[in-house]
Amino acid sequence: MQAIRREEPELEGTVHEALARARRALEQAQKEDGRWLDFRFRFVVGDRDVISSQWVTAYVGQALARVGADPAVLRRARDWLKAHAHKEGGWGFSLATPADADSTANVVHFLSHTRGEPSDEAALAEACAQLLHYWDEAEGGFRTYRPAERPSLDGWASYPGSSWCDVHLCVSALAGRVLHAVGAPRHRPVLEACARRVRQRQSPEGFWDAYWWHGRTYTTRHAAELLQLEGDTSGAVARAVRWTRDTQREDGGWGNGLGGPSTAFDTALALATLRLDPGPSGAALRSGLLWLVRTQRPEGDWDSAPLMRMPRPTEHTPWEDPQGCLLLPVLTDRNRLFTTATVVSALADCLEGPPRG
């Protein structure tokens, strides 16, 4: 069943038109060398500017790969990522920051959508191998950073005991989804363990908290889909869908689950969760889709909002103190690329319907 019902061809056509405008906006934002850039900020350690390239390029690339983007655009992005892996392996937030599991998982996700040639398959296999370096067998999840003998970022990112090196649900759920998409039988034990950890840490209300994200919609979207792909029968997916449906705002959109206003980022993530069980969520899906169509900018993208947090490395449960935990103010994708790619992926999800395990 599609999340957008066949008896609503006008809505389906409107979503296709919005997708086409968003695709063009993202394609036009690509740099000549193949990158996309977003999330520029001044890092408190070293007082230097940082802007995301590797992570954002992979994230935007995988969204575009799903919606018929110009093959030349995808090829430039893929070639740039393959040429700019960190020398120790993997990819990071930027060229200036260490490799991490989340960025590497997004590269795997992108490469899984652009496979076909033998060289593509080899690159995908190597990226998967790099991602698995962050797997913690004992914990049953993925660490964002690995503790290093020589800590990076002047000791903030990867010293032993830093919360940046914890196993994080928001990263583990995404990594599990990505490895499921790759479809390699050798990843089965990792997927089963990852799904177990995710299932055990769902809140009674149905959401999952996030380490890196200022809200609940991001982890809930990825955790619920991982469990659905893994054939979960515990009722966790239904609880996530119900919580999402119950937190829709009167204007048809969603906030971050913490009481904030409706944003394109959170609305897109909420729709991606609802489409896992579209039957009882039809009215909420429709009003959410219309909210996104109504708020799309003339340029084809969507307004951004503060969405990514950088907790102090002493804070292991930042969701318990969302403001007091922060190393920096919550980050906004000021180029609107991350938000727009999130919406593109969610609209593609709604057109496709629920995923199959």
JSON list of N, CA and C in Angstrom, two decimals, residues 137-171:
[
{"chain": "A", "resi": 137, "resn": "GLU", "atom": "N", "xyz": [30.44, -5.00, 19.65]},
{"chain": "A", "resi": 137, "resn": "GLU", "atom": "CA", "xyz": [29.75, -6.28, 19.82]},
{"chain": "A", "resi": 137, "resn": "GLU", "atom": "C", "xyz": [29.10, -6.39, 21.19]},
{"chain": "A", "resi": 138, "resn": "ALA", "atom": "N", "xyz": [29.83, -5.96, 22.21]},
{"chain": "A", "resi": 138, "resn": "ALA", "atom": "CA", "xyz": [29.31, -6.09, 23.57]},
{"chain": "A", "resi": 138, "resn": "ALA", "atom": "C", "xyz": [28.07, -5.23, 23.80]},
{"chain": "A", "resi": 139, "resn": "GLU", "atom": "N", "xyz": [28.06, -4.04, 23.22]},
{"chain": "A", "resi": 139, "resn": "GLU", "atom": "CA", "xyz": [26.94, -3.12, 23.40]},
{"chain": "A", "resi": 139, "resn": "GLU", "atom": "C", "xyz": [25.81, -3.35, 22.41]},
{"chain": "A", "resi": 140, "resn": "GLY", "atom": "N", "xyz": [26.12, -3.99, 21.29]},
{"chain": "A", "resi": 140, "resn": "GLY", "atom": "CA", "xyz": [25.09, -4.23, 20.28]},
{"chain": "A", "resi": 140, "resn": "GLY", "atom": "C", "xyz": [24.69, -2.98, 19.53]},
{"chain": "A", "resi": 141, "resn": "GLY", "atom": "N", "xyz": [25.65, -2.10, 19.26]},
{"chain": "A", "resi": 141, "resn": "GLY", "atom": "CA", "xyz": [25.36, -0.88, 18.53]},
{"chain": "A", "resi": 141, "resn": "GLY", "atom": "C", "xyz": [26.62, -0.26, 17.97]},
{"chain": "A", "resi": 142, "resn": "PHE", "atom": "N", "xyz": [26.46, 0.89, 17.34]},
{"chain": "A", "resi": 142, "resn": "PHE", "atom": "CA", "xyz": [27.57, 1.58, 16.69]},
{"chain": "A", "resi": 142, "resn": "PHE", "atom": "C", "xyz": [27.99, 2.80, 17.51]},
{"chain": "A", "resi": 143, "resn": "ARG", "atom": "N", "xyz": [29.30, 2.91, 17.74]},
{"chain": "A", "resi": 143, "resn": "ARG", "atom": "CA", "xyz": [29.86, 4.11, 18.34]},
{"chain": "A", "resi": 143, "resn": "ARG", "atom": "C", "xyz": [29.99, 5.18, 17.26]},
{"chain": "A", "resi": 144, "resn": "THR", "atom": "N", "xyz": [29.74, 6.44, 17.60]},
{"chain": "A", "resi": 144, "resn": "THR", "atom": "CA", "xyz": [29.93, 7.48, 16.59]},
{"chain": "A", "resi": 144, "resn": "THR", "atom": "C", "xyz": [31.41, 7.66, 16.29]},
{"chain": "A", "resi": 145, "resn": "TYR", "atom": "N", "xyz": [32.21, 7.78, 17.33]},
{"chain": "A", "resi": 145, "resn": "TYR", "atom": "CA", "xyz": [33.67, 7.87, 17.17]},
{"chain": "A", "resi": 145, "resn": "TYR", "atom": "C", "xyz": [34.32, 6.73, 17.93]},
{"chain": "A", "resi": 146, "resn": "ARG", "atom": "N", "xyz": [35.49, 6.34, 17.48]},
{"chain": "A", "resi": 146, "resn": "ARG", "atom": "CA", "xyz": [36.27, 5.33, 18.19]},
{"chain": "A", "resi": 146, "resn": "ARG", "atom": "C", "xyz": [37.29, 6.03, 19.09]},
{"chain": "A", "resi": 147, "resn": "PRO", "atom": "N", "xyz": [37.45, 5.56, 20.32]},
{"chain": "A", "resi": 147, "resn": "PRO", "atom": "CA", "xyz": [38.49, 6.13, 21.18]},
{"chain": "A", "resi": 147, "resn": "PRO", "atom": "C", "xyz": [39.86, 5.97, 20.51]},
{"chain": "A", "resi": 148, "resn": "ALA", "atom": "N", "xyz": [40.63, 7.03, 20.51]},
{"chain": "A", "resi": 148, "resn": "ALA", "atom": "CA", "xyz": [41.91, 7.01, 19.80]},
{"chain": "A", "resi": 148, "resn": "ALA", "atom": "C", "xyz": [43.05, 7.21, 20.79]},
{"chain": "A", "resi": 149, "resn": "GLU", "atom": "N", "xyz": [44.22, 6.66, 20.42]},
{"chain": "A", "resi": 149, "resn": "GLU", "atom": "CA", "xyz": [45.40, 6.86, 21.26]},
{"chain": "A", "resi": 149, "resn": "GLU", "atom": "C", "xyz": [45.80, 8.33, 21.25]},
{"chain": "A", "resi": 150, "resn": "ARG", "atom": "N", "xyz": [45.64, 8.98, 20.10]},
{"chain": "A", "resi": 150, "resn": "ARG", "atom": "CA", "xyz": [45.96, 10.40, 19.99]},
{"chain": "A", "resi": 150, "resn": "ARG", "atom": "C", "xyz": [44.66, 11.15, 19.73]},
{"chain": "A", "resi": 151, "resn": "PRO", "atom": "N", "xyz": [44.01, 11.65, 20.76]},
{"chain": "A", "resi": 151, "resn": "PRO", "atom": "CA", "xyz": [42.68, 12.25, 20.59]},
{"chain": "A", "resi": 151, "resn": "PRO", "atom": "C", "xyz": [42.67, 13.37, 19.57]},
{"chain": "A", "resi": 152, "resn": "SER", "atom": "N", "xyz": [41.61, 13.45, 18.81]},
{"chain": "A", "resi": 152, "resn": "SER", "atom": "CA", "xyz": [41.46, 14.47, 17.78]},
{"chain": "A", "resi": 152, "resn": "SER", "atom": "C", "xyz": [40.69, 15.66, 18.34]},
{"chain": "A", "resi": 153, "resn": "LEU", "atom": "N", "xyz": [40.61, 16.72, 17.55]},
{"chain": "A", "resi": 153, "resn": "LEU", "atom": "CA", "xyz": [39.90, 17.94, 17.96]},
{"chain": "A", "resi": 153, "resn": "LEU", "atom": "C", "xyz": [40.35, 18.38, 19.35]},
{"chain": "A", "resi": 154, "resn": "ASP", "atom": "N", "xyz": [41.68, 18.37, 19.54]},
{"chain": "A", "resi": 154, "resn": "ASP", "atom": "CA", "xyz": [42.27, 18.81, 20.80]},
{"chain": "A", "resi": 154, "resn": "ASP", "atom": "C", "xyz": [41.72, 18.06, 22.01]},
{"chain": "A", "resi": 155, "resn": "GLY", "atom": "N", "xyz": [41.39, 16.79, 21.78]},
{"chain": "A", "resi": 155, "resn": "GLY", "atom": "CA", "xyz": [40.96, 15.95, 22.89]},
{"chain": "A", "resi": 155, "resn": "GLY", "atom": "C", "xyz": [39.47, 15.86, 23.10]},
{"chain": "A", "resi": 156, "resn": "TRP", "atom": "N", "xyz": [38.68, 16.58, 22.33]},
{"chain": "A", "resi": 156, "resn": "TRP", "atom": "CA", "xyz": [37.24, 16.61, 22.57]},
{"chain": "A", "resi": 156, "resn": "TRP", "atom": "C", "xyz": [36.52, 15.39, 22.01]},
{"chain": "A", "resi": 157, "resn": "ALA", "atom": "N", "xyz": [36.95, 14.91, 20.88]},
{"chain": "A", "resi": 157, "resn": "ALA", "atom": "CA", "xyz": [36.13, 13.93, 20.17]},
{"chain": "A", "resi": 157, "resn": "ALA", "atom": "C", "xyz": [36.34, 12.51, 20.63]},
{"chain": "A", "resi": 158, "resn": "SER", "atom": "N", "xyz": [37.56, 12.12, 20.91]},
{"chain": "A", "resi": 158, "resn": "SER", "atom": "CA", "xyz": [37.81, 10.68, 20.96]},
{"chain": "A", "resi": 158, "resn": "SER", "atom": "C", "xyz": [38.68, 10.22, 22.11]},
{"chain": "A", "resi": 159, "resn": "TYR", "atom": "N", "xyz": [38.67, 10.95, 23.22]},
{"chain": "A", "resi": 159, "resn": "TYR", "atom": "CA", "xyz": [39.41, 10.42, 24.36]},
{"chain": "A", "resi": 159, "resn": "TYR", "atom": "C", "xyz": [38.58, 9.31, 25.01]},
{"chain": "A", "resi": 160, "resn": "PRO", "atom": "N", "xyz": [39.22, 8.33, 25.63]},
{"chain": "A", "resi": 160, "resn": "PRO", "atom": "CA", "xyz": [38.46, 7.27, 26.30]},
{"chain": "A", "resi": 160, "resn": "PRO", "atom": "C", "xyz": [37.53, 7.85, 27.36]},
{"chain": "A", "resi": 161, "resn": "GLY", "atom": "N", "xyz": [36.27, 7.45, 27.31]},
{"chain": "A", "resi": 161, "resn": "GLY", "atom": "CA", "xyz": [35.28, 7.97, 28.24]},
{"chain": "A", "resi": 161, "resn": "GLY", "atom": "C", "xyz": [34.46, 9.12, 27.70]},
{"chain": "A", "resi": 162, "resn": "SER", "atom": "N", "xyz": [34.86, 9.69, 26.56]},
{"chain": "A", "resi": 162, "resn": "SER", "atom": "CA", "xyz": [34.08, 10.76, 25.95]},
{"chain": "A", "resi": 162, "resn": "SER", "atom": "C", "xyz": [32.74, 10.22, 25.49]},
{"chain": "A", "resi": 163, "resn": "SER", "atom": "N", "xyz": [31.68, 10.98, 25.72]},
{"chain": "A", "resi": 163, "resn": "SER", "atom": "CA", "xyz": [30.35, 10.54, 25.28]},
{"chain": "A", "resi": 163, "resn": "SER", "atom": "C", "xyz": [30.25, 10.51, 23.76]},
{"chain": "A", "resi": 164, "resn": "TRP", "atom": "N", "xyz": [31.15, 11.21, 23.06]},
{"chain": "A", "resi": 164, "resn": "TRP", "atom": "CA", "xyz": [31.15, 11.15, 21.60]},
{"chain": "A", "resi": 164, "resn": "TRP", "atom": "C", "xyz": [31.51, 9.74, 21.11]},
{"chain": "A", "resi": 165, "resn": "CYS", "atom": "N", "xyz": [32.12, 8.96, 21.98]},
{"chain": "A", "resi": 165, "resn": "CYS", "atom": "CA", "xyz": [32.53, 7.60, 21.63]},
{"chain": "A", "resi": 165, "resn": "CYS", "atom": "C", "xyz": [31.55, 6.55, 22.14]},
{"chain": "A", "resi": 166, "resn": "ASP", "atom": "N", "xyz": [30.43, 6.99, 22.72]},
{"chain": "A", "resi": 166, "resn": "ASP", "atom": "CA", "xyz": [29.40, 6.04, 23.17]},
{"chain": "A", "resi": 166, "resn": "ASP", "atom": "C", "xyz": [28.72, 5.38, 21.98]},
{"chain": "A", "resi": 167, "resn": "VAL", "atom": "N", "xyz": [28.01, 4.30, 22.25]},
{"chain": "A", "resi": 167, "resn": "VAL", "atom": "CA", "xyz": [27.07, 3.74, 21.28]},
{"chain": "A", "resi": 167, "resn": "VAL", "atom": "C", "xyz": [25.82, 4.62, 21.32]},
{"chain": "A", "resi": 168, "resn": "HIS", "atom": "N", "xyz": [25.43, 5.15, 20.15]},
{"chain": "A", "resi": 168, "resn": "HIS", "atom": "CA", "xyz": [24.29, 6.07, 20.08]},
{"chain": "A", "resi": 168, "resn": "HIS", "atom": "C", "xyz": [23.17, 5.46, 19.26]},
{"chain": "A", "resi": 169, "resn": "LEU", "atom": "N", "xyz": [21.95, 5.55, 19.77]},
{"chain": "A", "resi": 169, "resn": "LEU", "atom": "CA", "xyz": [20.81, 4.98, 19.06]},
{"chain": "A", "resi": 169, "resn": "LEU", "atom": "C", "xyz": [20.57, 5.65, 17.72]},
{"chain": "A", "resi": 170, "resn": "CYS", "atom": "N", "xyz": [20.73, 6.97, 17.66]},
{"chain": "A", "resi": 170, "resn": "CYS", "atom": "CA", "xyz": [20.46, 7.67, 16.40]},
{"chain": "A", "resi": 170, "resn": "CYS", "atom": "C", "xyz": [21.42, 7.21, 15.30]},
{"chain": "A", "resi": 171, "resn": "VAL", "atom": "N", "xyz": [22.64, 6.87, 15.66]},
{"chain": "A", "resi": 171, "resn": "VAL", "atom": "CA", "xyz": [23.61, 6.37, 14.69]},
{"chain": "A", "resi": 171, "resn": "VAL", "atom": "C", "xyz": [23.38, 4.89, 14.41]}
]
